[in-house]
Structure formats: C-alpha cells, structure tokens
CSV table of C-alpha atoms and ligand atoms in Angstrom, one decimal:
chain,number,residue,atom,x,y,z
A,1,MET,CA,114.5,115.6,98.6
A,2,GLN,CA,117.1,114.0,96.3
A,3,ILE,CA,120.1,112.3,97.8
A,4,ARG,CA,122.9,109.9,96.7
A,5,ALA,CA,123.0,106.5,98.2
A,6,ALA,CA,125.1,103.3,97.6
A,7,VAL,CA,122.9,100.4,96.8
A,8,ALA,CA,123.9,96.8,97.4
A,9,ARG,CA,122.1,94.9,94.6
A,10,ALA,CA,123.6,91.4,94.7
A,11,PRO,CA,126.5,89.6,96.4
A,12,ASP,CA,128.7,89.6,93.2
A,13,GLN,CA,128.0,93.2,92.1
A,14,PRO,CA,129.8,96.2,93.4
A,15,PHE,CA,127.9,98.9,95.3
A,16,GLU,CA,126.3,101.3,92.9
A,17,ILE,CA,125.9,105.0,93.9
A,18,VAL,CA,122.5,106.3,92.6
A,19,ASP,CA,120.3,109.3,93.0
A,20,CYS,CA,117.2,108.6,95.0
A,21,ASP,CA,114.6,110.4,97.1
A,22,ILE,CA,114.3,110.5,100.9
A,23,ALA,CA,111.2,111.2,102.9
A,24,GLU,CA,110.7,113.8,105.6
A,25,PRO,CA,111.5,112.5,109.1
A,26,GLY,CA,108.5,110.9,111.0
A,27,ALA,CA,107.5,112.0,114.5
A,28,ASP,CA,110.4,110.3,116.3
A,29,GLU,CA,112.9,110.6,113.6
A,30,VAL,CA,115.7,112.9,112.4
A,31,LEU,CA,117.0,113.8,109.0
A,32,VAL,CA,120.8,113.7,109.1
A,33,ARG,CA,123.3,115.0,106.5
A,34,VAL,CA,125.9,112.3,106.6
A,35,LYS,CA,129.5,113.5,106.7
A,36,ALA,CA,131.1,110.1,107.1
A,37,CYS,CA,130.4,106.4,107.6
A,38,GLY,CA,132.6,103.6,108.6
A,39,ILE,CA,132.5,100.2,106.8
A,40,CYS,CA,131.9,97.3,109.2
A,41,HIS,CA,132.0,93.6,108.4
A,42,THR,CA,128.3,93.3,109.0
A,43,ASP,CA,127.7,95.5,105.9
A,44,LEU,CA,129.8,93.0,103.9
A,45,ALA,CA,128.1,90.0,105.5
A,46,VAL,CA,124.7,91.3,104.4
A,47,LYS,CA,125.9,92.2,100.9
A,48,LEU,CA,127.4,88.7,100.5
A,49,GLN,CA,124.2,87.2,102.0
A,50,HIS,CA,126.1,85.5,104.8
A,51,ILE,CA,123.3,87.2,106.8
A,52,PRO,CA,120.2,86.7,104.6
A,53,VAL,CA,118.6,90.1,104.4
A,54,PRO,CA,116.8,90.8,101.1
A,55,LEU,CA,118.7,92.9,98.5
A,56,PRO,CA,118.7,95.5,97.0
A,57,LYS,CA,119.3,97.6,100.0
A,58,VAL,CA,121.2,100.7,101.2
A,59,LEU,CA,123.6,99.6,104.0
A,60,GLY,CA,126.0,101.5,106.3
A,61,HIS,CA,125.6,101.6,110.0
A,62,GLU,CA,128.5,103.7,111.4
A,63,GLY,CA,127.2,107.1,110.2
A,64,ALA,CA,128.2,110.5,111.5
A,65,GLY,CA,126.8,113.8,110.5
A,66,VAL,CA,124.8,116.9,111.2
A,67,VAL,CA,121.0,117.0,112.0
A,68,GLU,CA,119.1,118.9,109.3
A,69,ARG,CA,115.5,118.4,110.5
A,70,VAL,CA,113.8,116.7,113.5
A,71,GLY,CA,110.3,115.2,113.8
A,72,PRO,CA,107.7,116.8,116.1
A,73,ASN,CA,108.2,114.4,119.0
A,74,VAL,CA,111.9,114.6,119.1
A,75,VAL,CA,113.4,116.2,122.2
A,76,GLY,CA,117.0,117.0,122.9
A,77,LEU,CA,118.1,117.2,119.3
A,78,ALA,CA,117.9,120.2,116.9
A,79,ALA,CA,119.0,121.2,113.4
A,80,GLY,CA,122.8,121.8,113.4
A,81,ASP,CA,123.6,119.2,116.1
A,82,ALA,CA,126.6,117.0,115.3
A,83,VAL,CA,125.7,113.3,115.8
A,84,LEU,CA,127.1,109.8,115.7
A,85,MET,CA,124.6,107.1,114.7
A,86,SER,CA,124.5,103.7,116.4
A,87,PHE,CA,122.1,100.7,116.3
A,88,GLY,CA,118.4,101.0,116.8
A,89,SER,CA,116.1,99.5,119.4
A,90,CYS,CA,112.4,99.6,120.2
A,91,GLY,CA,112.7,101.2,123.7
A,92,GLY,CA,109.6,99.3,124.9
A,93,CYS,CA,110.5,95.7,125.4
A,94,ALA,CA,111.9,94.2,128.6
A,95,GLU,CA,115.5,94.2,127.4
A,96,CYS,CA,115.4,97.8,126.3
A,97,GLN,CA,113.7,98.8,129.6
A,98,ARG,CA,116.4,97.1,131.6
A,99,GLY,CA,119.1,98.9,129.7
A,100,SER,CA,120.2,96.1,127.3
A,101,PRO,CA,119.1,97.4,123.9
A,102,GLY,CA,121.6,95.2,122.1
A,103,TYR,CA,119.2,92.3,123.0
A,104,CYS,CA,116.0,94.2,122.0
A,105,ASN,CA,113.2,91.8,121.1
A,106,ASP,CA,113.1,93.5,117.7
A,107,PHE,CA,116.8,93.9,117.2
A,108,SER,CA,116.9,91.9,114.0
A,109,ASN,CA,113.8,93.5,112.5
A,110,ILE,CA,115.0,97.0,113.3
A,111,ASN,CA,118.6,96.7,112.5
A,112,MET,CA,119.1,94.0,109.9
A,113,PHE,CA,115.7,94.3,108.1
A,114,GLY,CA,115.4,98.1,108.6
A,115,LEU,CA,111.8,97.9,109.9
A,116,ARG,CA,110.2,101.4,109.8
A,117,SER,CA,106.6,102.0,110.6
A,118,LYS,CA,106.0,104.2,107.6
A,119,GLY,CA,107.8,101.9,105.1
A,120,SER,CA,111.2,102.7,103.6
A,121,ALA,CA,112.2,106.4,103.6
A,122,LEU,CA,114.0,105.9,100.3
A,123,ARG,CA,112.6,105.7,96.7
A,124,TYR,CA,114.5,105.0,93.6
A,125,ARG,CA,112.9,105.7,90.2
A,126,GLY,CA,109.5,105.9,91.9
A,127,ALA,CA,109.8,102.5,93.7
A,128,GLU,CA,110.5,101.9,97.3
A,129,LEU,CA,114.2,101.1,98.0
A,130,SER,CA,114.9,99.2,101.2
A,131,GLY,CA,116.9,101.2,103.7
A,132,HIS,CA,116.9,102.0,107.4
A,133,PHE,CA,119.6,99.4,108.0
A,134,PHE,CA,120.5,99.7,111.7
A,135,ALA,CA,117.9,102.5,111.7
A,136,GLN,CA,120.2,104.6,109.5
A,137,SER,CA,121.5,103.2,106.1
A,138,ALA,CA,124.3,105.7,106.2
A,139,PHE,CA,126.1,104.8,102.9
A,140,ALA,CA,124.3,107.9,101.7
A,141,THR,CA,124.6,111.7,101.7
A,142,HIS,CA,121.5,111.9,103.9
A,143,THR,CA,119.6,109.5,106.1
A,144,ILE,CA,116.6,109.2,108.3
A,145,ALA,CA,117.5,107.9,111.8
A,146,THR,CA,115.5,107.5,114.9
A,147,ALA,CA,116.0,109.9,117.9
A,148,ARG,CA,116.9,106.7,119.9
A,149,ASN,CA,119.9,105.8,117.8
A,150,VAL,CA,121.6,109.1,117.3
A,151,VAL,CA,124.0,110.5,119.9
A,152,LYS,CA,124.8,114.2,120.1
A,153,VAL,CA,128.5,115.1,120.3
A,154,ALA,CA,130.4,118.3,120.5
A,155,PRO,CA,130.6,120.1,117.1
A,156,GLU,CA,134.4,120.6,117.2
A,157,LEU,CA,135.1,116.9,117.2
A,158,PRO,CA,136.5,115.1,114.1
A,159,LEU,CA,133.2,113.4,113.2
A,160,ALA,CA,134.7,111.2,110.4
A,161,THR,CA,137.3,109.7,112.8
A,162,LEU,CA,134.6,109.0,115.4
A,163,ALA,CA,132.1,107.5,113.0
A,164,PRO,CA,133.1,103.9,113.9
A,165,LEU,CA,132.3,104.5,117.5
A,166,GLY,CA,128.7,103.7,116.5
A,167,CYS,CA,129.4,100.0,116.0
A,168,GLY,CA,132.9,98.5,115.7
A,169,ILE,CA,134.6,100.5,118.4
A,170,GLN,CA,131.7,100.3,120.7
A,171,THR,CA,131.6,96.5,120.2
A,172,GLY,CA,135.2,95.9,121.0
A,173,ALA,CA,135.6,98.5,123.8
A,174,GLY,CA,132.2,97.6,125.3
A,175,ALA,CA,132.9,93.9,125.4
A,176,VAL,CA,136.0,94.6,127.5
A,177,LEU,CA,134.8,97.6,129.6
A,178,ASN,CA,131.1,96.7,130.1
A,179,THR,CA,131.0,92.9,129.8
A,180,LEU,CA,134.4,91.4,130.9
A,181,ALA,CA,135.3,94.4,133.1
A,182,PRO,CA,138.8,93.0,133.8
A,183,PRO,CA,140.3,94.1,137.1
A,184,ALA,CA,143.7,95.9,136.8
A,185,GLY,CA,146.6,93.4,136.7
A,186,THR,CA,144.6,90.6,135.0
A,187,THR,CA,145.4,89.1,131.6
A,188,ILE,CA,143.5,89.1,128.4
A,189,ALA,CA,143.8,87.4,125.0
A,190,VAL,CA,142.2,89.1,122.0
A,191,PHE,CA,141.6,86.9,118.9
A,192,GLY,CA,141.5,89.0,115.7
A,193,ALA,CA,143.1,92.4,115.5
A,194,GLY,CA,140.7,94.2,113.1
A,195,ALA,CA,138.9,97.3,114.3
A,196,VAL,CA,136.8,95.5,116.9
A,197,GLY,CA,139.8,93.6,118.3
A,198,LEU,CA,142.0,96.7,118.3
A,199,ALA,CA,139.3,98.6,120.2
A,200,ALA,CA,139.3,95.7,122.7
A,201,VAL,CA,143.1,96.1,123.0
A,202,MET,CA,142.7,99.8,123.7
A,203,ALA,CA,140.1,99.1,126.3
A,204,ALA,CA,142.2,96.4,128.0
A,205,LYS,CA,145.0,98.9,128.3
A,206,LEU,CA,142.6,101.4,129.8
A,207,ALA,CA,141.5,98.7,132.3
A,208,GLY,CA,145.1,98.1,133.4
A,209,CYS,CA,145.5,94.5,132.1
A,210,SER,CA,149.0,93.4,132.8
A,211,ALA,CA,149.2,91.2,129.7
A,212,ILE,CA,147.3,92.0,126.5
A,213,ILE,CA,147.8,89.3,124.0
A,214,ALA,CA,146.7,90.0,120.4
A,215,VAL,CA,146.4,87.0,118.0
A,216,ASP,CA,146.0,87.6,114.3
A,217,LEU,CA,147.1,86.2,110.9
A,218,ARG,CA,148.3,89.5,109.5
A,219,LYS,CA,151.6,91.1,110.4
A,220,GLU,CA,150.4,94.7,109.9
A,221,ARG,CA,147.5,94.2,112.2
A,222,LEU,CA,149.7,92.7,114.9
A,223,ALA,CA,152.0,95.7,114.5
A,224,ALA,CA,149.0,98.0,115.0
A,225,ALA,CA,148.0,96.0,118.1
A,226,ARG,CA,151.5,96.4,119.5
A,227,GLU,CA,151.4,100.2,118.8
A,228,ILE,CA,148.1,100.8,120.6
A,229,GLY,CA,148.9,98.7,123.7
A,230,ALA,CA,149.2,94.9,123.1
A,231,THR,CA,152.0,93.6,125.3
A,232,HIS,CA,152.4,90.4,123.3
A,233,ILE,CA,151.5,89.6,119.6
A,234,LEU,CA,151.1,86.1,118.3
A,235,ASP,CA,150.8,84.6,114.8
A,236,GLY,CA,147.5,82.8,114.7
A,237,ARG,CA,148.8,80.3,112.2
A,238,SER,CA,151.2,78.8,114.8
A,239,ASP,CA,150.2,75.6,116.5
A,240,GLU,CA,151.8,77.0,119.6
A,241,VAL,CA,149.3,79.8,120.4
A,242,LEU,CA,147.8,77.9,123.3
A,243,ASN,CA,151.2,77.1,124.8
A,244,GLN,CA,152.4,80.6,124.2
A,245,ILE,CA,149.4,82.1,126.0
A,246,THR,CA,149.8,79.7,128.9
A,247,GLN,CA,153.5,80.7,129.1
A,248,ILE,CA,152.8,84.4,129.1
A,249,THR,CA,150.0,84.3,131.6
A,250,GLY,CA,151.1,81.4,133.9
A,251,ARG,CA,147.9,79.4,134.1
A,252,GLY,CA,146.0,80.8,131.1
A,253,ALA,CA,144.3,84.1,130.5
A,254,HIS,CA,141.8,85.5,133.0
A,255,PHE,CA,139.8,86.9,130.0
A,256,SER,CA,139.5,86.5,126.3
A,257,LEU,CA,137.6,87.9,123.4
A,258,ASP,CA,137.0,86.4,120.0
A,259,THR,CA,136.2,88.8,117.1
A,260,THR,CA,136.9,86.3,114.3
A,261,GLY,CA,134.0,83.9,114.3
A,262,ASN,CA,136.5,81.3,113.0
A,263,PRO,CA,135.6,78.0,114.8
A,264,ALA,CA,139.2,77.1,115.7
A,265,ALA,CA,140.0,80.6,117.0
A,266,ALA,CA,136.8,80.8,118.9
A,267,ALA,CA,137.5,77.5,120.6
A,268,LEU,CA,141.0,78.5,121.4
A,269,SER,CA,139.7,81.7,123.0
A,270,VAL,CA,137.9,79.5,125.5
A,271,ASN,CA,140.6,76.9,125.9
A,272,CYS,CA,143.2,79.5,126.6
A,273,LEU,CA,141.4,80.6,129.8
A,274,ARG,CA,142.5,79.8,133.4
A,275,GLN,CA,140.1,78.6,136.0
A,276,ARG,CA,137.0,80.8,136.4
A,277,GLY,CA,138.0,82.7,133.3
A,278,CYS,CA,135.5,84.5,131.0
A,279,SER,CA,135.4,84.7,127.3
A,280,ALA,CA,133.4,87.2,125.3
A,281,GLN,CA,132.2,86.1,121.8
A,282,VAL,CA,131.4,89.1,119.6
A,283,ALA,CA,131.7,87.8,116.0
A,284,ALA,CA,128.6,87.2,113.8
A,285,PRO,CA,129.7,84.1,111.7
A,286,PRO,CA,127.4,82.7,109.1
A,287,ARG,CA,124.3,80.9,110.4
A,288,GLY,CA,125.0,77.3,111.2
A,289,THR,CA,128.6,77.8,112.3
A,290,ARG,CA,129.5,75.6,115.3
A,291,TYR,CA,132.4,75.9,117.6
A,292,PRO,CA,134.3,72.8,118.8
A,293,LEU,CA,134.3,73.6,122.5
A,294,GLU,CA,135.5,71.0,125.0
A,295,ALA,CA,132.8,70.5,127.6
A,296,SER,CA,135.1,69.1,130.2
A,297,VAL,CA,137.3,72.3,129.9
A,298,ILE,CA,134.3,74.6,130.4
A,299,VAL,CA,132.9,72.6,133.3
A,300,GLY,CA,136.2,71.7,135.0
A,301,ARG,CA,137.6,75.2,134.9
A,302,GLY,CA,134.3,76.8,135.8
A,303,LEU,CA,134.5,79.0,132.7
A,304,THR,CA,132.0,81.6,131.5
A,305,VAL,CA,131.4,82.0,127.7
A,306,ARG,CA,129.4,85.1,127.0
A,307,GLY,CA,127.9,86.2,123.7
A,308,VAL,CA,128.0,90.0,123.4
A,309,VAL,CA,126.1,92.2,121.0
A,310,GLU,CA,127.3,95.8,120.4
A,311,GLY,CA,129.5,95.7,123.5
A,312,ASP,CA,126.5,95.4,125.9
A,313,ALA,CA,126.3,99.2,125.4
A,314,VAL,CA,123.5,101.8,125.8
A,315,PRO,CA,124.8,104.0,123.0
A,316,GLY,CA,123.6,107.2,124.5
A,317,VAL,CA,125.6,106.5,127.7
A,318,PHE,CA,128.6,104.6,126.3
A,319,ILE,CA,129.5,106.6,123.2
A,320,PRO,CA,129.9,109.9,125.1
A,321,GLN,CA,132.3,108.0,127.4
A,322,LEU,CA,134.3,106.7,124.4
A,323,VAL,CA,134.3,110.3,123.0
A,324,ASP,CA,135.8,111.6,126.2
A,325,LEU,CA,138.4,108.8,126.2
A,326,PHE,CA,139.3,109.8,122.6
A,327,ARG,CA,139.6,113.4,123.6
A,328,GLN,CA,142.0,112.5,126.4
A,329,GLY,CA,144.2,110.5,123.9
A,330,MET,CA,143.2,107.3,125.6
A,331,LEU,CA,141.2,105.7,122.8
A,332,PRO,CA,143.4,106.3,119.7
A,333,VAL,CA,140.9,105.4,117.0
A,334,ASP,CA,142.6,107.9,114.7
A,335,LYS,CA,145.4,105.3,114.4
A,336,ILE,CA,143.2,102.7,112.8
A,337,VAL,CA,140.9,104.7,110.4
A,338,THR,CA,141.7,105.4,106.7
A,339,PHE,CA,139.5,107.8,104.8
A,340,PHE,CA,138.1,107.2,101.3
A,341,PRO,CA,135.8,109.5,99.2
A,342,PHE,CA,132.2,108.1,99.1
A,343,ASP,CA,132.6,107.4,95.3
A,344,GLU,CA,135.4,104.9,96.2
A,345,ILE,CA,133.3,102.7,98.3
A,346,ASN,CA,134.2,99.6,96.3
A,347,HIS,CA,137.9,100.3,96.5
A,348,ALA,CA,137.6,100.9,100.2
A,349,ILE,CA,136.0,97.5,100.7
A,350,ASP,CA,138.7,95.8,98.6
A,351,GLU,CA,141.4,97.5,100.8
A,352,MET,CA,139.6,96.3,103.9
A,353,GLU,CA,139.3,92.7,102.6
A,354,THR,CA,143.0,92.5,101.6
A,355,GLY,CA,144.0,93.9,105.0
A,356,ALA,CA,145.6,97.0,103.5
A,357,VAL,CA,143.4,99.1,105.8
A,358,ILE,CA,141.9,98.3,109.2
A,359,LYS,CA,138.8,100.6,109.4
A,360,PRO,CA,137.8,102.4,106.2
A,361,VAL,CA,135.7,105.4,106.6
A,362,LEU,CA,133.8,107.0,103.7
A,363,LEU,CA,133.6,110.7,103.4
A,364,MET,CA,130.4,112.1,102.0
A,365,ASP,CA,131.4,115.7,101.7
B,1,ZN,ZN1,113.4,96.6,122.6
B,2,ZN,ZN1,128.9,96.8,112.7
C-alpha cells in the first residue's frame, strides 16, 4: 500500500515528504491511518544527530489516528478504533513486567532505532526505508504500530489535540503525578515552560501545589504557564532565580523538575530544593552532557534526584487518565497546541524552534 511519509535525510536538510510503500501489519501489529502527529524535541534531536540514530529515517512519535487493520494475534483493537500512539516496549523483560516500560531493556532498540522483527515496514523506490521510530514513525499518512503502544480512546475526542499525550504531555504530567507525587500544599519549581514543562504545571495544579514556579527564558511561554496554573513566573536569565525561589517557598521548593537539559538550569533545579526535596530530571541532553551538582548540597539536605523516562507511565493506564482529565477541563492541552498541515512540517519545526508555537501538531488529513 502506498503512503506519504516525511523523511529525515541529514541534519542540515529539511524533511522531505515522499511516496513510499508500507507493509501489512505483523501478528502483533496494527496498521493505523494517522490523522495527526505532534512534533517533540526528540524528533529534532535525532534529525540533528544529537541522538546518533542512523539517517535517513521516518520520525514522529506522537501519532493519533484510526486503526485500519490488525494482525491475527491482536486482541482488544479492531478496524475503526480511534487510537493514540505512545512509546514501545518489549513486554517481557523485568522492567516491563514490573510495570516500568519506560526502562525496558530494549527501550533504545525499540524506540530510537525502530527495531522490528520483520525489518522495516517501509520501502522507498524498492529499498528499505528505516522507520518504526518509537514503534510508530508517525510523520506519515499511515503507520505500523504494535498493539502494546497504541491506546484506544473514545471516537468523539479531538484526536489531533490529544496526539501529544503519547509523549510530551505524558512525560511532564507523569513526572509530577507518577514520580514526584507532591502532596497538596507543597511547592514545586518547573524549569523550562515548553510542552513538557507546561504539562508539569497543569499536573502540579491538579495535585494542589500551593506554589507552582515556572522558569523560562521566553516571555510568551511564561505567560502560557501563568494562564494554565503557575502561581509565579521567573525569567531564567536572572541571577536571582535561586533567591527568588527561596523567597517564594520559604526554605526552597519541596519538588522540582528540569525539562531543559541545560546544565546550569538542571543544577539550579537541584539547588533550589529544601531539605528532603526531590527533583525529577526528564530532559535528554546530548550524550556527554554533565551537570555541575554540588555534592554537599545533595548529601546535606538529603535530596533525591530522579531521572524519569516518559513520566514513569504505563501508557495504557496513564493516557486514559490524562484523557479523562482533559475531558473534565483539568488538563487544557488545547491551550498549547498549534496545528499545521502535514506539508508544512518544516515550517512547523521553525515555529517551534523560534518559540512562536509551543507544541506543533501536524494534520495528515
Ligand atoms: Zn521490556
Ligand atoms: Zn517525545
């Protein structure tokens, strides 16, 4: 079957939308007609080779669409089902079995490298084209995903708005609700007010945090943070951020989250904590990045620094919860998404990088 897919060929080349062929779904797979796909920083990090995954490749890992066909071993999914796609996992390793698929032994092979037992599902001009990125490669009109990484949702939902639940929103909201789990009345500082940070702000509001401090370099993002629940917004360029957080919270924040991967910001997200505080680190900075953490601060205050992948979520459990929160108006992701036609993928990325939009979502039909 012929489809259209956006190919990342080289770091300095724009995405190119080409016609290619897609295979039939394997035994545990589904063929999904993609209606929309969010653009996440990991897509750009791979294209720019900050994460060294071989190119050319079809990226995209926040896909949403409708199931067209299912493989013979797939249960609980059928043609016509509306689905959101999330990250893949093996299902058999110890981490998957204990409910931590974000730490699957094969996470990198399955998600970054797009490992698929039958080889790539995509062919371009007769040759195999690397796909199955995050078990989906959803910068395309159709995709083969695995039954494990698609989540069925109610058909009347706005699929395009919800597409980013599969990665960015799950990452930010999950790091707060699943990992940090701040008790009501505690304080939190969120570094970086992009889609992940803003999802964390929404989640912190849901959790009942009394002070939700958003730190970013861009005014528009701080304004968005304020609109969706930040009680305080701080300009990350100021030398006073640490003092300001201490002033707002009394002795430092109970919790923090760094979404930036910027060494100074990440270190600040730890230094701004009070005794026994906990920081979640969710960014994926280039390999070799080191954070200048002060050991005596970590030890003396009894701090916890937790790395968190995909919000510690089990997508099939957590995404339906996020969908319900959206339906109740408690997770206003509609306030941070901007839609672009699929053909405008390169423009959408420019707008994301300049900060003109927070979460671009491509529309395939
Ligand atoms: Zn696994
Ligand atoms: Zn992502």
